[in-house]
Tab-separated table of C-alpha atoms in Angstrom:
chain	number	residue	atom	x	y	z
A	1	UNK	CA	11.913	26.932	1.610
A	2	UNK	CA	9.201	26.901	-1.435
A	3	UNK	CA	6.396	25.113	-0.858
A	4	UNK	CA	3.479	23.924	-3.585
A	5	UNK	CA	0.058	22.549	-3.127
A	6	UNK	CA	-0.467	18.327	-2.401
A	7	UNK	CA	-2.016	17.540	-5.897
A	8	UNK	CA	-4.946	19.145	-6.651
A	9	UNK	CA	-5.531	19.410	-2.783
A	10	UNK	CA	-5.249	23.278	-0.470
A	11	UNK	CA	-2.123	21.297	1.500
A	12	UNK	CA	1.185	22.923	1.326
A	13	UNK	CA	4.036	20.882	1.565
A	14	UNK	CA	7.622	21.420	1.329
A	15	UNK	CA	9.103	21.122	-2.055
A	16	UNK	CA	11.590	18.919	-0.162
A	17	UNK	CA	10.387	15.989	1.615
A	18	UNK	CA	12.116	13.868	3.990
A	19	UNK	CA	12.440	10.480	3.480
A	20	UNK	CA	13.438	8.385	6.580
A	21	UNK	CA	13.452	4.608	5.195
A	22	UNK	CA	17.033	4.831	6.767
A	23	UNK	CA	15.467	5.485	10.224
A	24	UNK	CA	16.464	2.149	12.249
A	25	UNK	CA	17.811	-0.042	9.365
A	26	UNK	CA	20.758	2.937	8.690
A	27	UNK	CA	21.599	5.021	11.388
A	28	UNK	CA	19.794	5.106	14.687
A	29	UNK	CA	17.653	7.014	16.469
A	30	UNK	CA	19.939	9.890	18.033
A	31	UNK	CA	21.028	10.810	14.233
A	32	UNK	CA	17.246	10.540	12.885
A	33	UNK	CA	16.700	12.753	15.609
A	34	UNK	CA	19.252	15.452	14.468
A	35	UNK	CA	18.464	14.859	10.877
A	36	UNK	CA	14.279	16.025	11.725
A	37	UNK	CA	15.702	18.446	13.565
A	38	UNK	CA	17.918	19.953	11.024
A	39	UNK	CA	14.814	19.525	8.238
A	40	UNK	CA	13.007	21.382	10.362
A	41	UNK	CA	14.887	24.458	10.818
A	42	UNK	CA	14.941	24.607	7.138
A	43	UNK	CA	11.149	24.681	6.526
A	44	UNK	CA	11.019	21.284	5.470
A	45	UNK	CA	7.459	20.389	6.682
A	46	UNK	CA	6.822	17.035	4.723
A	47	UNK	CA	7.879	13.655	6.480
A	48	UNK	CA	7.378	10.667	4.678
A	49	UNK	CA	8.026	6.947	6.766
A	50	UNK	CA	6.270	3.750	6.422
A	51	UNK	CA	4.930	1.370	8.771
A	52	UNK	CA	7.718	-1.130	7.703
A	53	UNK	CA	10.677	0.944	7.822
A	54	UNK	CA	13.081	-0.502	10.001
A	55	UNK	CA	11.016	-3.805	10.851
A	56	UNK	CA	14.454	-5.679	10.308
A	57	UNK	CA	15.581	-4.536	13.761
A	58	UNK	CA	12.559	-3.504	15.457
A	59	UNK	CA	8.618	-3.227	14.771
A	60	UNK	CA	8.567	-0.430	12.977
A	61	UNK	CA	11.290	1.663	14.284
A	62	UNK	CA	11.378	4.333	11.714
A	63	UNK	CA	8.084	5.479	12.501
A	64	UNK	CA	8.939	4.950	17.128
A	65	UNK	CA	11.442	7.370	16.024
A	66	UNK	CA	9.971	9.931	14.261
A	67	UNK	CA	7.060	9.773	17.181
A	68	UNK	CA	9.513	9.667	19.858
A	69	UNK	CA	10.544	13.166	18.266
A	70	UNK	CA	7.536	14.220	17.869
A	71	UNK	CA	7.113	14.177	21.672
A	72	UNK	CA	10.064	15.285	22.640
A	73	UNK	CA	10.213	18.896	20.098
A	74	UNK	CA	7.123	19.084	19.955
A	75	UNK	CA	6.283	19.823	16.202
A	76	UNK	CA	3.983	17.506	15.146
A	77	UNK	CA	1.083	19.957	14.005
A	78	UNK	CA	3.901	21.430	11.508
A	79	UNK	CA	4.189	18.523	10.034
A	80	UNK	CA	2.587	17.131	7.044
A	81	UNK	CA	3.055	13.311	8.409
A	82	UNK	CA	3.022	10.344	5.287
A	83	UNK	CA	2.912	6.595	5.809
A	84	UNK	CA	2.301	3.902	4.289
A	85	UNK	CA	0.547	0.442	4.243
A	86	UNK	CA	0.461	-3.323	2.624
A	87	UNK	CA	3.651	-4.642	3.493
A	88	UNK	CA	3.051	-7.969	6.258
A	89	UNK	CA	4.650	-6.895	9.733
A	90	UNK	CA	4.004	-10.535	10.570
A	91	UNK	CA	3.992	-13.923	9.475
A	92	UNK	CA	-0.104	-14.306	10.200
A	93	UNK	CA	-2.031	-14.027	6.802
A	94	UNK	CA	-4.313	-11.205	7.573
A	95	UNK	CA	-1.258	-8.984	8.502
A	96	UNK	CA	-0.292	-7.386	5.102
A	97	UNK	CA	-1.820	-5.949	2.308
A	98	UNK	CA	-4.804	-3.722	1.527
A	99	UNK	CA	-8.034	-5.630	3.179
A	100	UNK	CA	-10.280	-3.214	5.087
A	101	UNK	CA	-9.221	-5.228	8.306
A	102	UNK	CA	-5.238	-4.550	7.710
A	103	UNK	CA	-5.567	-0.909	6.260
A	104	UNK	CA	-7.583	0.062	9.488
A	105	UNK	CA	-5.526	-2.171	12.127
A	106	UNK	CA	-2.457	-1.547	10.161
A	107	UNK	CA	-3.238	2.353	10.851
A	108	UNK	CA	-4.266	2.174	14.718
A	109	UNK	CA	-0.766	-0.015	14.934
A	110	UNK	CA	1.054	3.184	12.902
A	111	UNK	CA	-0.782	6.270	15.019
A	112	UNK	CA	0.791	4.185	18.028
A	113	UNK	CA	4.442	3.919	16.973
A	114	UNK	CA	3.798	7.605	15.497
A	115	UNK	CA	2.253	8.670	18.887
A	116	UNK	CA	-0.053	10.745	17.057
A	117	UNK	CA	-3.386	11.120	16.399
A	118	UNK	CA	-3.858	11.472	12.885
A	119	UNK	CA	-1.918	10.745	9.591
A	120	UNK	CA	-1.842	13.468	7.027
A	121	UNK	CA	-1.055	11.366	4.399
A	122	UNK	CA	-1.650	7.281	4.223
A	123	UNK	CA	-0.181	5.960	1.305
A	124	UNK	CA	-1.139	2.489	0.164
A	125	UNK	CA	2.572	1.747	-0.294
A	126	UNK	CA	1.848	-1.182	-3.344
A	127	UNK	CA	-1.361	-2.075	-5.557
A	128	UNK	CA	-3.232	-5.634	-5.000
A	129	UNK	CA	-5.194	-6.609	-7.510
A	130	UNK	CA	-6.951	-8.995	-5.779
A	131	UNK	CA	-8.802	-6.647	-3.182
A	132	UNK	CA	-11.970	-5.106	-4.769
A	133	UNK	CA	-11.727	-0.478	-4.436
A	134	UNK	CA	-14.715	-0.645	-2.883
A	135	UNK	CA	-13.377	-2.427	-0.017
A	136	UNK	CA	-10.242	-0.669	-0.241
A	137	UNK	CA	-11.910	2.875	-0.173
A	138	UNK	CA	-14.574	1.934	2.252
A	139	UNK	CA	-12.005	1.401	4.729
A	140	UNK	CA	-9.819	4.773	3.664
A	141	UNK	CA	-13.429	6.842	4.300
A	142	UNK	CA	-13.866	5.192	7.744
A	143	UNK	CA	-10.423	6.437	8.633
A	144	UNK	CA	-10.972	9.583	7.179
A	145	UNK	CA	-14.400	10.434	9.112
A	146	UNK	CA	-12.887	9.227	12.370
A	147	UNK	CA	-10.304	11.648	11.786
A	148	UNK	CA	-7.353	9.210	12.084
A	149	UNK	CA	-6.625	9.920	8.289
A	150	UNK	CA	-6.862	13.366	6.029
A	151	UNK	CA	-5.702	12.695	3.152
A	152	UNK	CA	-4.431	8.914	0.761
A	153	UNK	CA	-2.096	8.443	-1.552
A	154	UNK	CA	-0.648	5.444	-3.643
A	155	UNK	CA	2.761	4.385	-3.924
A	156	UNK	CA	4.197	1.857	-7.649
A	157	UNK	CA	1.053	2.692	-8.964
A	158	UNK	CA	0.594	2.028	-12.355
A	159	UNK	CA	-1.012	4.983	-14.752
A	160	UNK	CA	-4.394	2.262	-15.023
A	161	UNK	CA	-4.126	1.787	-11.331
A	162	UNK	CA	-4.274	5.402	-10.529
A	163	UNK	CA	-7.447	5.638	-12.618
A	164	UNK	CA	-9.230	2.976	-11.616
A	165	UNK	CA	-8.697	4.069	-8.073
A	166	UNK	CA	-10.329	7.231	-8.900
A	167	UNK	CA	-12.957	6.185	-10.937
A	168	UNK	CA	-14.066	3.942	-7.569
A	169	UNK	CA	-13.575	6.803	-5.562
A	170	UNK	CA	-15.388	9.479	-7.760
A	171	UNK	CA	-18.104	6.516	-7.616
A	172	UNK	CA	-18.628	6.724	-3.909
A	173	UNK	CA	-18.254	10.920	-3.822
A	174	UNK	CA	-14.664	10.795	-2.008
A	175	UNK	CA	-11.419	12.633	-2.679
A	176	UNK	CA	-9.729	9.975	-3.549
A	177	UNK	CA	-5.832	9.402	-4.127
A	178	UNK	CA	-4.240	12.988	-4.128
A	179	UNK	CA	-0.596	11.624	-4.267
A	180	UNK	CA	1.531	8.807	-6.007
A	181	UNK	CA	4.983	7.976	-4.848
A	182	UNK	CA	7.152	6.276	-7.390
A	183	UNK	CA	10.585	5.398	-8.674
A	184	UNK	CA	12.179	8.067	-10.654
A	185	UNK	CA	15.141	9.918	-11.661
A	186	UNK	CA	17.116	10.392	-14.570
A	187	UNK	CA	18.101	7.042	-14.989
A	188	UNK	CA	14.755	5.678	-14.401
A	189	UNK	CA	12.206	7.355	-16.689
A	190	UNK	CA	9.608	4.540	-17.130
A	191	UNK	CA	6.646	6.847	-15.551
A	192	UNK	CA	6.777	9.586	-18.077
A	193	UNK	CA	4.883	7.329	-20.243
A	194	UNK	CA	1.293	6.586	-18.521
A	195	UNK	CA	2.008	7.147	-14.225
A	196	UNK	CA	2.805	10.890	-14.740
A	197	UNK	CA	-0.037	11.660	-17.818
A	198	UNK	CA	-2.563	10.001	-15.402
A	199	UNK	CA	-2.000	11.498	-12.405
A	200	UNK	CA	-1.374	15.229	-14.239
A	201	UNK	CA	-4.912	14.552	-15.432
A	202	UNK	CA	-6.401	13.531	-12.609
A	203	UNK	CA	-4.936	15.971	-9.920
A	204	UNK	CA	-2.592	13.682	-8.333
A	205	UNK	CA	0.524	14.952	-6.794
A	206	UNK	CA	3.930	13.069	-8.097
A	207	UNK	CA	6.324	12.123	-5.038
A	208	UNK	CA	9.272	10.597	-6.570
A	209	UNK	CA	11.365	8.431	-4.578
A	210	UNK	CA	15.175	7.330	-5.048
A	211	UNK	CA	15.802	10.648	-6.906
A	212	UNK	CA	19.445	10.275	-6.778
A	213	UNK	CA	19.407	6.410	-8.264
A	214	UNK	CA	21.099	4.698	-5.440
A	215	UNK	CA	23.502	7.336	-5.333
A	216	UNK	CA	24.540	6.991	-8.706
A	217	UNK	CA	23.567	10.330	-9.914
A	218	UNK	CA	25.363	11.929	-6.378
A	219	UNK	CA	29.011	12.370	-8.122
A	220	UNK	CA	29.566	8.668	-7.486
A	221	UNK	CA	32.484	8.475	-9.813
A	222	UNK	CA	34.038	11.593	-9.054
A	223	UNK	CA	33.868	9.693	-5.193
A	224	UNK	CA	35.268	7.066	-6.261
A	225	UNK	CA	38.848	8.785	-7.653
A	226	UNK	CA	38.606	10.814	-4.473
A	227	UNK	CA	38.227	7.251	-2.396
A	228	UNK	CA	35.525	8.544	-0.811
A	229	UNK	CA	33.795	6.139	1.670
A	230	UNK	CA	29.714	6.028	1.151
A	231	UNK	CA	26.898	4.334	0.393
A	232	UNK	CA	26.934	5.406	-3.373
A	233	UNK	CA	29.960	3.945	-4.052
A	234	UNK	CA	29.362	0.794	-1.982
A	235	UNK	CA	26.348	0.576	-4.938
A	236	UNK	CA	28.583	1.367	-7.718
A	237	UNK	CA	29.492	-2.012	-9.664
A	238	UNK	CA	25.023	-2.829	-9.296
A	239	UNK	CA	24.307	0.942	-9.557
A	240	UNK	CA	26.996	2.949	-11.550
A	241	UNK	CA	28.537	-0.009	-13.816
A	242	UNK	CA	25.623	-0.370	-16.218
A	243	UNK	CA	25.429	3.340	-17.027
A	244	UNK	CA	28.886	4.689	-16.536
A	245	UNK	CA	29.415	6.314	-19.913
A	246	UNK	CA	26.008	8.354	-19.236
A	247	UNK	CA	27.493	8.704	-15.532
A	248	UNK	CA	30.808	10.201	-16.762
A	249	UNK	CA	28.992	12.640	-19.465
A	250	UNK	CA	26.617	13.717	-16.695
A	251	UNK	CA	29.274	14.923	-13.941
A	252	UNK	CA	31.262	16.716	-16.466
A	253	UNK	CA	28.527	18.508	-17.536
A	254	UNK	CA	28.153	19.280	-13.736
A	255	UNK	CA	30.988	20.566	-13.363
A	256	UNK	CA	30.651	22.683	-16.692
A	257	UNK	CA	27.721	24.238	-15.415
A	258	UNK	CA	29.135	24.936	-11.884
A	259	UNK	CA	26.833	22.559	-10.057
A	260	UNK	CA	26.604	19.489	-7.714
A	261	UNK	CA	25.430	16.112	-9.401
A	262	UNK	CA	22.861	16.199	-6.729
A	263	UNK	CA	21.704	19.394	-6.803
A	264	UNK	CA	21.091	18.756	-10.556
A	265	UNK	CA	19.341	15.527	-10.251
A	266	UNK	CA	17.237	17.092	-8.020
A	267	UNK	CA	16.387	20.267	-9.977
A	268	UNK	CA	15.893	18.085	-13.196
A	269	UNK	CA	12.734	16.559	-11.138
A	270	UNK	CA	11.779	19.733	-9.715
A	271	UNK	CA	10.887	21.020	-13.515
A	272	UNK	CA	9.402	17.832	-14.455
A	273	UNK	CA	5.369	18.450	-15.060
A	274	UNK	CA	3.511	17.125	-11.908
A	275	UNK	CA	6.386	16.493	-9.368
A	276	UNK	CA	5.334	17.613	-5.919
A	277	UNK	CA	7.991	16.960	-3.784
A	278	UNK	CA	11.360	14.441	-4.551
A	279	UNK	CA	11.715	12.217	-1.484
A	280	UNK	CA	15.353	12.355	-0.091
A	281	UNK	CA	16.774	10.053	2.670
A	282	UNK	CA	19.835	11.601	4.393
A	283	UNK	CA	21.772	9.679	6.781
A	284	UNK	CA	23.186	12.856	8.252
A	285	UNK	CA	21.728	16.340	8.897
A	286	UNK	CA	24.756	17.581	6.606
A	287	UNK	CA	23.465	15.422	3.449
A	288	UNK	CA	20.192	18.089	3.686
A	289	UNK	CA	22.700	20.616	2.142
A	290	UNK	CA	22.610	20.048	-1.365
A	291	UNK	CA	19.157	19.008	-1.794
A	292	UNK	CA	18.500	22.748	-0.255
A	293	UNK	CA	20.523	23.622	-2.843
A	294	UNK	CA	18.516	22.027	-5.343
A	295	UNK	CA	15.550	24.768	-4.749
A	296	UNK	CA	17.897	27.505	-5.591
A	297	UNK	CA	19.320	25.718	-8.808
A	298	UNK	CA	18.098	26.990	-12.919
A	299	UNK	CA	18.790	24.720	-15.122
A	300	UNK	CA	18.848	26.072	-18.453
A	301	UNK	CA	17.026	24.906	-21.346
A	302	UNK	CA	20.262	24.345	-22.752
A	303	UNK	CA	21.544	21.886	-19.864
A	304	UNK	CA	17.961	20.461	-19.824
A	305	UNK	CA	18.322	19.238	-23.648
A	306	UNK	CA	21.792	17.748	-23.006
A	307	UNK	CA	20.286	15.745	-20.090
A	308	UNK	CA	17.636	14.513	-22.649
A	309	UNK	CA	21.066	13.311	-24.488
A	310	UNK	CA	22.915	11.329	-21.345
A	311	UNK	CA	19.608	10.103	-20.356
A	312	UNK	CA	16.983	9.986	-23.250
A	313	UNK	CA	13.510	9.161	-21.955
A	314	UNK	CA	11.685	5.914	-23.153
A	315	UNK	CA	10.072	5.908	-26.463
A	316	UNK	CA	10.484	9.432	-28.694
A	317	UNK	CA	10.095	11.798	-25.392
A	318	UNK	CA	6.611	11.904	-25.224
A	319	UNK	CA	3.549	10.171	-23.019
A	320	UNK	CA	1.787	7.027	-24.594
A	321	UNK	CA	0.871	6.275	-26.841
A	322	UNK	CA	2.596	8.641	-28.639
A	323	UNK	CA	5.911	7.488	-27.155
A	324	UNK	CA	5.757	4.199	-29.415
A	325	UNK	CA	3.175	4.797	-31.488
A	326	UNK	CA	2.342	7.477	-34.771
């Protein structure tokens, strides 16, 4: 396993992390169980959750999981532990968002499911614009110096977002955000243009999430002619239709090279400036294979221009303003 720093932090986290939004809405708890297990044994030391994962069927039941395992294999001081906040786990108006009195009750409620004692990571999992940073942070520091929290992140931050958080935080001589989890793969490029120039500036950790697209960018089409059953091809006419040309150039040049569509995928954001960690969800301690693989896979600079072809990033390639501008 390779590990790299948190952002600009001393925290070493896997350059895998595992995702487990499919904990209680996908597969249930024995599998979740097997699939820490399995990350585990590899080295993977980064768990990421959220306090809403799984509300559909339960309160919270990705996170009773993952705490239930924690007590029963006992590894929770080798693992870097992420969650999030802001989504309502009620009706009742207080009960979502980023207020001081739903960040801190909203984490008391998560250390319970998590049956921990502290979160390594507490992401606020959305911005609202309406709740002042001071408030916001002020609530992150009590956390913080009653130990319950060590270090916060954002999650579909935008690039102004990110720095206005700082700013505040610089402001009242705290750490700050250290991490931003957003959307991005090769089909979705839209945070190479402010998210990812802001947060390389300002020390802040990229965690992208849906790396493979929905499973469009997992060999969806080659599944398809094999009638393979799975969750990328249930997503195929939303997921696959609107790119399929770039879909079809991409897994022959896969299979050119010698390498898995996932494995690729994953690589490509491995390279990318100021990517941490991608965020995979496996519904299966066998679907840890290839992203494992990933870690092991060169892409040369050769394959890494013909991506740029398939999939060309927004604007002329570069961060804005240049991307639109002279």
């Amino acid at each position: 396993m390779e590990y790299t720093r948190l952002g600009r932090t001393g925290l070493l986290v896997s350059r895998i992390c595992l995702g487990t939004m499919n904990f209680g809405w996908q597969i249930g708890e024995d599998e979740s169980h097997a699939i820490l297990a399995r990350a585990h044994e590899e080295g993977v030391n980064f768990v990421d959750t959220a306090n809403m994962y799984g509300r559909e069927t339960g309160d919270g039941l990705s996170e009773r999981f993952i705490g239930r395992w924690f007590e029963k294999a006992g590894h929770r001081d080798r693992i870097v532990l992420a969650t999030k906040v802001y989504a309502p786990m009620t009706d009742w108006p207080n009960d979502g968002g980023l207020s001081a009195r739903h960040i801190i009750a909203a984490c008391e409620a998560s250390l319970r499911r998590l049956r921990t004692d502290r979160i390594d990571l507490y992401q606020m999992h959305h911005v609202q614009r309406d709740t002042p940073w001071e408030e916001i942070w002020q609530a992150m520091e009590t956390l913080v110096v009653q130990g319950k929290v060590r270090y916060v992140g954002s999650s579909n931050f935008a690039g102004w977002h990110l720095a206005r958080a700082q700013a505040a935080a610089d402001r009242r001589n705290f750490l700050g955000l250290v991490s931003e989890q957003c959307k991005y793969n090769l089909l979705t490029r839209h945070v190479e243009l402010e998210v990812l120039p802001a947060a390389v500036e300002l020390g802040i950790g990229i965690l992208p999430y849906s790396p493979l697209h929905f499973g469009a960018l997992s060999g969806a089409l080659r599944k398809q002619r094999e009638g393979a059953a799975g969750r990328s091809v249930l997503h195929a006419p939303e997921r696959v239709e609107p790119h399929r040309a770039a879909i079809e150039g991409y897994e022959k040049l896969c299979a050119e090279i010698g390498e898995e569509p996932t494995a690729v995928a994953l690589a490509w954001l491995l390279s990318r400036p100021g990517v941490t960690a991608p965020v995979i969800g496996p519904r299966s301690p066998g679907q840890l294979d290839l992203p494992l693989t990933a870690l092991r896979t060169e892409l040369s600079a050769e394959t890494l221009a013909r991506l740029d072809e398939l999939f060309p990033p927004i604007g002329n390639g570069g961060p804005g303003p240049e991307a639109w501008a002279w």
